[in-house]
Coordinates of C-alpha atoms in Angstrom, one line a residue:
M11 CA 36.8 17.2 16.5
S12 CA 37.8 20.4 14.7
S13 CA 35.8 21.9 11.8
S14 CA 38.5 20.8 9.4
G15 CA 38.3 17.2 10.8
S16 CA 34.5 17.2 10.3
R17 CA 34.9 18.1 6.7
R18 CA 36.5 14.8 6.0
W19 CA 33.3 13.0 6.8
R20 CA 30.3 13.1 4.5
S21 CA 27.3 14.2 6.5
G22 CA 25.5 10.8 6.1
I23 CA 28.3 8.5 7.2
P24 CA 27.9 9.0 11.0
A25 CA 24.1 8.5 10.6
L26 CA 24.7 5.3 8.6
I27 CA 27.1 4.0 11.2
A28 CA 24.5 4.7 14.0
V29 CA 21.8 3.0 12.0
A30 CA 24.0 0.0 11.4
L31 CA 24.9 -0.3 15.1
V32 CA 21.2 -0.2 16.1
A33 CA 20.3 -2.8 13.4
L34 CA 23.1 -5.1 14.6
A35 CA 21.9 -4.7 18.2
N36 CA 18.3 -5.7 17.1
L37 CA 19.6 -8.7 15.2
A38 CA 21.5 -10.0 18.1
A39 CA 20.2 -12.6 20.4
V40 CA 17.5 -11.4 22.8
R41 CA 19.9 -11.9 25.8
L42 CA 22.6 -9.8 24.2
Y43 CA 20.0 -7.2 23.2
G44 CA 18.8 -7.0 26.8
E45 CA 22.4 -6.6 28.0
I46 CA 23.0 -3.8 25.5
E47 CA 19.7 -2.0 26.6
F48 CA 20.7 -2.4 30.2
W49 CA 24.1 -0.7 29.8
F50 CA 22.6 2.1 27.7
A51 CA 19.9 2.7 30.3
M52 CA 22.7 2.7 33.0
I53 CA 24.5 5.5 31.0
K54 CA 21.2 7.4 30.9
V55 CA 20.5 7.1 34.6
T56 CA 24.2 7.9 35.5
T57 CA 24.0 11.0 33.3
I58 CA 20.8 12.2 34.9
I59 CA 22.3 11.7 38.4
V60 CA 25.5 13.6 37.5
M61 CA 23.4 16.4 36.0
I62 CA 21.3 16.7 39.1
V63 CA 24.4 16.9 41.3
I64 CA 26.0 19.5 39.1
G65 CA 22.8 21.5 39.0
L66 CA 22.5 21.5 42.7
G67 CA 26.1 22.6 43.0
V68 CA 25.4 25.6 40.7
I69 CA 22.2 26.5 42.6
F70 CA 23.6 26.3 46.1
F71 CA 27.4 26.8 45.7
G72 CA 27.7 28.8 42.5
F73 CA 29.8 26.2 40.5
G74 CA 30.5 27.7 37.1
N75 CA 29.0 31.0 38.1
G76 CA 32.0 32.6 39.6
G77 CA 31.1 31.3 43.1
Q78 CA 27.8 33.2 43.0
S79 CA 25.0 31.1 44.3
I80 CA 21.9 31.3 42.1
G81 CA 19.5 30.4 44.9
F82 CA 15.8 30.5 44.3
S83 CA 15.5 33.9 42.6
N84 CA 14.6 32.4 39.2
L85 CA 11.4 31.0 40.7
T86 CA 10.0 34.3 41.8
E87 CA 11.6 37.0 39.6
H88 CA 11.0 37.5 35.8
G89 CA 7.4 36.5 36.1
G90 CA 8.0 33.2 38.1
F91 CA 6.1 30.1 37.0
F92 CA 4.1 30.3 33.8
A93 CA 5.6 33.7 32.8
G94 CA 5.1 32.9 29.2
G95 CA 1.6 31.4 29.7
W96 CA 0.5 27.9 28.8
K97 CA 2.5 27.7 25.6
G98 CA 5.8 27.0 27.4
F99 CA 4.1 24.4 29.7
L100 CA 2.6 22.6 26.7
T101 CA 5.9 22.6 24.9
A102 CA 7.7 21.2 27.9
L103 CA 4.9 18.5 28.2
C104 CA 5.7 17.4 24.6
I105 CA 9.4 17.0 25.6
V106 CA 8.4 14.9 28.7
V107 CA 6.2 12.6 26.6
A108 CA 9.0 12.1 24.1
S109 CA 11.4 11.3 27.0
Y110 CA 9.2 8.3 28.0
Q111 CA 9.7 6.5 24.7
G112 CA 11.2 3.2 25.3
V113 CA 8.9 2.1 28.1
E114 CA 7.5 -0.5 25.7
L115 CA 10.7 -2.5 26.3
I116 CA 9.0 -3.8 29.5
G117 CA 6.9 -5.9 27.1
I118 CA 10.0 -7.4 25.6
T119 CA 11.2 -8.2 29.1
A120 CA 8.0 -10.1 29.8
G121 CA 8.7 -12.6 27.1
E122 CA 12.2 -13.4 28.5
A123 CA 11.5 -13.4 32.2
K124 CA 11.2 -16.7 34.1
N125 CA 8.4 -15.4 36.3
P126 CA 6.9 -12.4 34.5
Q127 CA 4.1 -11.8 37.0
V128 CA 6.5 -11.0 39.8
T129 CA 9.4 -9.5 37.7
L130 CA 7.2 -7.1 35.7
R131 CA 5.2 -6.0 38.8
S132 CA 8.5 -5.0 40.5
A133 CA 10.0 -3.4 37.3
V134 CA 6.9 -1.3 36.5
G135 CA 6.5 -0.2 40.1
K136 CA 10.2 0.9 40.4
G137 CA 10.1 2.6 37.0
A138 CA 6.9 4.4 37.9
V139 CA 8.5 5.9 41.0
A140 CA 12.1 6.4 39.7
D141 CA 11.4 8.1 36.4
P142 CA 9.1 10.9 37.6
D143 CA 11.5 11.5 40.5
F144 CA 14.4 12.0 38.1
L145 CA 12.4 14.2 35.9
R146 CA 11.2 16.3 38.9
R147 CA 14.8 16.8 40.1
R148 CA 15.9 17.7 36.6
D149 CA 13.1 20.2 36.2
F150 CA 13.9 21.7 39.6
R151 CA 17.4 22.3 38.5
Y152 CA 16.3 23.9 35.2
R153 CA 13.9 26.3 36.9
H154 CA 16.7 27.6 39.1
H155 CA 19.2 28.1 36.3
L156 CA 17.2 29.7 33.5
P157 CA 15.5 33.0 34.2
V158 CA 12.4 33.7 32.1
E159 CA 13.5 36.6 29.9

C-alpha cells in the first residue's frame, strides 16, 4: 500500500479490526477455535521452514548477495560469538522467551482431547523437540548473515 493509500485509514482502525477478529475467534466454538489456531500455527511453521531454506541459500549459494556465498566468516570475524558481551545474549534470550508465548494452549487442548494422557504426552514431546530445533536453525542462519559491527 502506498503512503497516500495509508493516509486514508485512521491509525486505530487496523488495530480495531485485528482485535475484533481475535475476539470473534475466542467467542467461536472450541472446535472452530482449535481449527483456527491450527492453521495459524501452520502458517508460522511454514514461514520458519521457508526462512531456514532461504537463509541456507544465502549462506551457501549467495542468493540475494550477488552470488557471493557468505560462508562461515561471520562466526569468526568481527569478534565472533559474544562480541558485544552478555548484553546481546540476554537481549536475545528475552526475545526467545517471548517467542514461546502460546504454549499454554496445550492446556486448552487437554480439555477437548478424547484421551488427554496419550494425546498431550505426544504433543508436548513433539513440541519440546521441534521448537528448539526450529529456533536453533533460525539462529544459525542469523549468525551467518549478520556481522557484529
